[in-house]
Coordinates of C-alpha atoms in Angstrom, one line a residue:
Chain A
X1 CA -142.9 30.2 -137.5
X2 CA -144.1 31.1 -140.9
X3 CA -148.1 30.6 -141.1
X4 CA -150.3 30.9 -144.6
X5 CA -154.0 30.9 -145.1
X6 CA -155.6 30.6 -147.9
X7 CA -159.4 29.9 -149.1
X8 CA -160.4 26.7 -150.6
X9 CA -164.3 26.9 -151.5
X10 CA -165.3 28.4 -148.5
X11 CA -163.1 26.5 -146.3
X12 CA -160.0 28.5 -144.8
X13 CA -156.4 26.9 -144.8
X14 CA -153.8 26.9 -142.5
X15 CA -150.5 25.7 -143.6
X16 CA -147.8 26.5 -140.4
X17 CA -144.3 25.8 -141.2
X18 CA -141.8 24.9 -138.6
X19 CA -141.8 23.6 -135.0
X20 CA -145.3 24.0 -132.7
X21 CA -143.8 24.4 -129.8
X22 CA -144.3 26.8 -126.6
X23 CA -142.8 29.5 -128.9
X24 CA -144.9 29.4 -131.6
X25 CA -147.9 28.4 -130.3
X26 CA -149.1 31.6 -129.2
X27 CA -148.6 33.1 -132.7
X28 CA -150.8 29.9 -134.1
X29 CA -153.3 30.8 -131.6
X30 CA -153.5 33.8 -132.4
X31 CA -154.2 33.3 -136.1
X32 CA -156.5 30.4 -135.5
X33 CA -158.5 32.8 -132.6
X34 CA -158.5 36.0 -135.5
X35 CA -160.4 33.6 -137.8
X36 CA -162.4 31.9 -136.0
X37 CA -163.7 35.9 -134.6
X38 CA -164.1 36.7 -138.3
X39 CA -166.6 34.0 -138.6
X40 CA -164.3 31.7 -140.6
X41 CA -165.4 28.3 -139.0
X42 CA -164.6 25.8 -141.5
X43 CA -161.4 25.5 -141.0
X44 CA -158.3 23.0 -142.2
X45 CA -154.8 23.0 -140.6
X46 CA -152.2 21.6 -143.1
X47 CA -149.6 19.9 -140.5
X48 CA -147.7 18.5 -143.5
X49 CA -144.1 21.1 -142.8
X50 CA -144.7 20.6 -139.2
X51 CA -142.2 18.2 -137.9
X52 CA -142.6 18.9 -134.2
X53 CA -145.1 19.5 -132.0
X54 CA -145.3 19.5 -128.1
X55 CA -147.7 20.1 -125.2
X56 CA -148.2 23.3 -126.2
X57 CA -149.3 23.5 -129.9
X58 CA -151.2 20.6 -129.0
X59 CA -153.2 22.9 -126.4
X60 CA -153.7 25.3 -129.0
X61 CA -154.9 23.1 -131.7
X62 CA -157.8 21.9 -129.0
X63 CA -158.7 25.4 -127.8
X64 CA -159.2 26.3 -131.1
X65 CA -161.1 23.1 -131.9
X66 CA -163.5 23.7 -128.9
X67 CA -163.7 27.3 -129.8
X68 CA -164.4 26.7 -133.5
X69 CA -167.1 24.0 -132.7
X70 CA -168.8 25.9 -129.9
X71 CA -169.0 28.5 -132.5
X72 CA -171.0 25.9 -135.2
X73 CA -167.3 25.1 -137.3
X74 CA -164.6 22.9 -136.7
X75 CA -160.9 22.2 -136.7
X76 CA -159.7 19.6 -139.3
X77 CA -156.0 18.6 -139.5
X78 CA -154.7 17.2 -142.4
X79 CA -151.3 15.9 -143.4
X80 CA -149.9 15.2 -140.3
X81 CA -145.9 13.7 -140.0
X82 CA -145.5 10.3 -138.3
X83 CA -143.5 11.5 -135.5
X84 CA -146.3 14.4 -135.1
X85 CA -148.9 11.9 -135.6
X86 CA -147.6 9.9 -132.8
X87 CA -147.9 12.6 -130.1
X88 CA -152.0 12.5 -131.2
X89 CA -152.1 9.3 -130.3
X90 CA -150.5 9.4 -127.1
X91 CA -152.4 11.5 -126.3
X92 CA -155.6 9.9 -127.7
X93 CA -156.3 13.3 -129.5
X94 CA -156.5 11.4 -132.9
X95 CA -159.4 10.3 -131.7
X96 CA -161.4 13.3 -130.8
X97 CA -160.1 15.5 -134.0
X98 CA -161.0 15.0 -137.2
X99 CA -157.5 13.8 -139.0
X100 CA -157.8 13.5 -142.6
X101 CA -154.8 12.1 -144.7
X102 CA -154.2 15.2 -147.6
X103 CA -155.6 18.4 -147.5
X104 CA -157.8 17.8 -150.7
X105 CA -159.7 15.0 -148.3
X106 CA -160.0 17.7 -145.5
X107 CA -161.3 20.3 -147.7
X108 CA -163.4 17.9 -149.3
X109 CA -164.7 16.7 -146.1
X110 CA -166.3 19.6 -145.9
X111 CA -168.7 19.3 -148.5
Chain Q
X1 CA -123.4 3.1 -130.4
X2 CA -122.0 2.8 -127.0
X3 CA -119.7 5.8 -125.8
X4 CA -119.3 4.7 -121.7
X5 CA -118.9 7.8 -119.6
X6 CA -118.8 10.5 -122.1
X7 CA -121.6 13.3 -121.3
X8 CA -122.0 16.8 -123.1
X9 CA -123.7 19.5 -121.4
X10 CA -125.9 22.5 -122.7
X11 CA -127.3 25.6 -120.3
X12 CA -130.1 27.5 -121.7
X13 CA -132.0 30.5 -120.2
X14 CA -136.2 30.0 -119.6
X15 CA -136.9 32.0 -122.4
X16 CA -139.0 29.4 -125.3
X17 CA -137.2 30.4 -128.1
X18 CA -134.0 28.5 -127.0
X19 CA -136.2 25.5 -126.8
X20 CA -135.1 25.4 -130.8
X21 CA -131.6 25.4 -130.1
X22 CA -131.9 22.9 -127.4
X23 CA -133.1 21.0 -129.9
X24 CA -130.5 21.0 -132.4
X25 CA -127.7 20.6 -129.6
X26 CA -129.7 17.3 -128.5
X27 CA -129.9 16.2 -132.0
X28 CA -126.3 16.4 -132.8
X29 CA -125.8 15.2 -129.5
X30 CA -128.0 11.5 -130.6
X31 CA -126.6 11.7 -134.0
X32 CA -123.2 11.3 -132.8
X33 CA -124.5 8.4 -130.7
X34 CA -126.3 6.4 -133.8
X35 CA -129.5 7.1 -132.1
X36 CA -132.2 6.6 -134.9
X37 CA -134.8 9.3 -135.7
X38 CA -137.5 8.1 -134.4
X39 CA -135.8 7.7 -130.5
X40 CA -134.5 11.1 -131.7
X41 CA -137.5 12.5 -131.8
X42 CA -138.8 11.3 -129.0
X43 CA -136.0 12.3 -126.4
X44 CA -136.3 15.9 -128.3
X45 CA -139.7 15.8 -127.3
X46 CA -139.3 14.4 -123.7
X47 CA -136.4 17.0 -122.8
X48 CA -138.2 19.8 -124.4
X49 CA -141.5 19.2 -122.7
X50 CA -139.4 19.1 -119.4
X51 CA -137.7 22.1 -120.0
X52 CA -141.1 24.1 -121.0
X53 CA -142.5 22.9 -117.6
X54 CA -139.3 24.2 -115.9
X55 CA -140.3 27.6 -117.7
X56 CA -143.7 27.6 -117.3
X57 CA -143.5 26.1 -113.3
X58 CA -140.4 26.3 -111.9
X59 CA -139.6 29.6 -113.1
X60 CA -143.2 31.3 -113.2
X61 CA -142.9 32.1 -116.8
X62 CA -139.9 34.6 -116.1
X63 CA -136.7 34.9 -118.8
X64 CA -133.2 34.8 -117.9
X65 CA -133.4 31.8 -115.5
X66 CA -130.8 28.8 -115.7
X67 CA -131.8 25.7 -117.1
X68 CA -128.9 22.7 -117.2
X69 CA -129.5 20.0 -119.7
X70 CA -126.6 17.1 -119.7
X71 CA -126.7 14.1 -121.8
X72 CA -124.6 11.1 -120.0
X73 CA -123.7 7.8 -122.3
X74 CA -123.3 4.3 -120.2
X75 CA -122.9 1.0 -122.4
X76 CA -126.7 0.3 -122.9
X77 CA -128.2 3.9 -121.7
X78 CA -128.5 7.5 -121.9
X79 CA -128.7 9.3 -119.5
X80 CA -130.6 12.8 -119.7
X81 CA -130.9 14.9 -116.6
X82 CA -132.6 18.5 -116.5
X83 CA -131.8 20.7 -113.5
X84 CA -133.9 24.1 -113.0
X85 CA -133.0 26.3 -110.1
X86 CA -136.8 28.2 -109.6
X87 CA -139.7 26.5 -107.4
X88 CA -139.6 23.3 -106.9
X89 CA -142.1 19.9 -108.4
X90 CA -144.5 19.1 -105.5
X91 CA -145.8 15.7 -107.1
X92 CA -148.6 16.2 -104.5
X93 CA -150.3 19.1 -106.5
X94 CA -149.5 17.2 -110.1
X95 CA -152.6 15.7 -111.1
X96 CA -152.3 13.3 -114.4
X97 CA -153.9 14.9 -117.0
X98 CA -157.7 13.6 -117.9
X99 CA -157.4 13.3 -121.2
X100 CA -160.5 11.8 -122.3
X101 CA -161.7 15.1 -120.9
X102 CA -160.1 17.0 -124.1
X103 CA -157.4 18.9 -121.8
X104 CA -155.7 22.3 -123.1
X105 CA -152.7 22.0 -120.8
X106 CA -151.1 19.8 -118.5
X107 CA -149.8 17.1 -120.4
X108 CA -146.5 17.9 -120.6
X109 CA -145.0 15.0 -118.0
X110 CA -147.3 12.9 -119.5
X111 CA -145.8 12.7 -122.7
X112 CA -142.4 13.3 -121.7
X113 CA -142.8 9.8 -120.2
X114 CA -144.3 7.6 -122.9
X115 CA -141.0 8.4 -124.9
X116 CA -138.0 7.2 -122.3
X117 CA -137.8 4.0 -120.3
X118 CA -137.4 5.9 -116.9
X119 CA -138.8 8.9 -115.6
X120 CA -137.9 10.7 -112.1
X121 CA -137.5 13.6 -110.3
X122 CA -135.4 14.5 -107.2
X123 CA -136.0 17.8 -105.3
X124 CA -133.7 18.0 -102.5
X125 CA -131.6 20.0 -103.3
X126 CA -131.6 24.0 -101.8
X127 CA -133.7 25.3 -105.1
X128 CA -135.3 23.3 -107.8
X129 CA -135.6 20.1 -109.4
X130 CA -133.1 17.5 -111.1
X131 CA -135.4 15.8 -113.7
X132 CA -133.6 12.0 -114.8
X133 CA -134.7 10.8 -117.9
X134 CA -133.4 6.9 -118.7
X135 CA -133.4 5.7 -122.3
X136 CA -132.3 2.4 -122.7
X137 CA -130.3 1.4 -126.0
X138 CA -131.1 -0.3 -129.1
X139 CA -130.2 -4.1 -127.9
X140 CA -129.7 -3.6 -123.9
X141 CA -131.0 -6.9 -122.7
X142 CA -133.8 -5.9 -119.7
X143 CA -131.8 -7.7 -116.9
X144 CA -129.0 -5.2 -117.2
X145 CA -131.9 -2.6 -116.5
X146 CA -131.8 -1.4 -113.2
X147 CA -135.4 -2.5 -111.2

């Protein structure tokens, strides 16, 4: 999976590419867990060239929420695919993350 | 849409990057059928969720291990079974997931089930699990569903 990050006025980007599934997660966690350690807490994931997502990115994308938040930030996705977006709701995640609808209202949502 | 008795099989090893492939085999597998994208989606989802538990579970997280998935057409179903070979379900140690609890793991089986219209398991054979997966097809009237 290809992952970039980039800074947006203080708030750090994640734009994956690809399918979140049990073999990329542990490459996602592992960007999201080496930001989160540099103090980078205010953080957007860019799910817009994500067209799959299982079980397993979704664990990730919580661990690093609760991780983020216990650490003052937070997790904001941003973007997401309707097919993606269903799996939150199954899963009644949409309702506990904070889902924006572009990235600009993400990073905005910030402050 | 209906192809009656035809069935296509694909045999991957419990490593997670064959999940992709898996993937594209199913998909090409539905497209042939006239399955629409959104059913596509969700039976690529519900197989791979399977087979990641067979990895994860059945098989300990060790590579190299057989998984079978076949893909069986009747007039107004499909038909997906996955068969693992490693350690076998034991529904009495699964525990549906709390997920008002905000839960990193353990919903696999959960979702694989929101996305077909039948969902079973049988474990007796010698090793493993036979996972059945029903998806009924665009316009199959519910009494030809089996009860």
């Amino acid at each position: 999976m290809e992952i970039q990050v980039t800074e947006t006025k203080g708030v750090t980007v994640v734009v994956p590419t690809g399918d979140l599934d049990m073999e990329a997660a542990d490459q996602i966690r592992r960007t999201l867990t080496e930001l989160i350690d540099k103090g980078q807490l205010k953080l957007v994931m860019d799910l817009g060239s994500v067209g799959y997502i299982d079980s397993s990115g979704l664990g990730t994308l919580v661990a690093a929420m609760k991780q983020a938040r216990a650490a003052g930030g937070n997790l904001k996705l941003c973007a997401l695919q309707d097919d993606v977006r269903s799996i939150f709701e199954m899963t009644r995640l949409i309702k506990v993350m904070a889902v924006h609808a572009t990235r600009q209202e993400a990073v905005a949502s910030w402050g | 849409m209906t192809d009656g008795g035809s069935e296509g099989t694909f045999v991957l090893t419990s490593e997670p990057q064959h999940l992709a492939r898996l993937r594209d085999w199913l998909r090409e597998e539905l497209t042939r059928h006239e399955v629409d994208g959104r059913e596509q989606f969700g039976l690529q989802v519900a197989v791979g969720e399977i087979c990641s538990n067979s990895i994860k579970h059945a098989y300990a997280g060790l590579g190299g291990k057989p998984i079978h998935v076949s893909v069986r057409w009747g007039e107004d179903r499909v038909v997906i079974e996955v068969r693992d070979f490693g350690r076998k379900f034991d529904p009495e140690l699964y525990r549906p997931p709390d997920l008002e609890a905000l839960p990193e793991g353990g919903v696999g089986l959960h979702i694989a089930k929101q996305f077909v219209d039948e969902f079973s398991f049988d474990v007796t054979q010698e090793q493993g699990t036979r996972w059945i997966l029903v998806k009924y097809l665009p316009g199959a009237e519910p009494k030809s569903r089996t009860p």
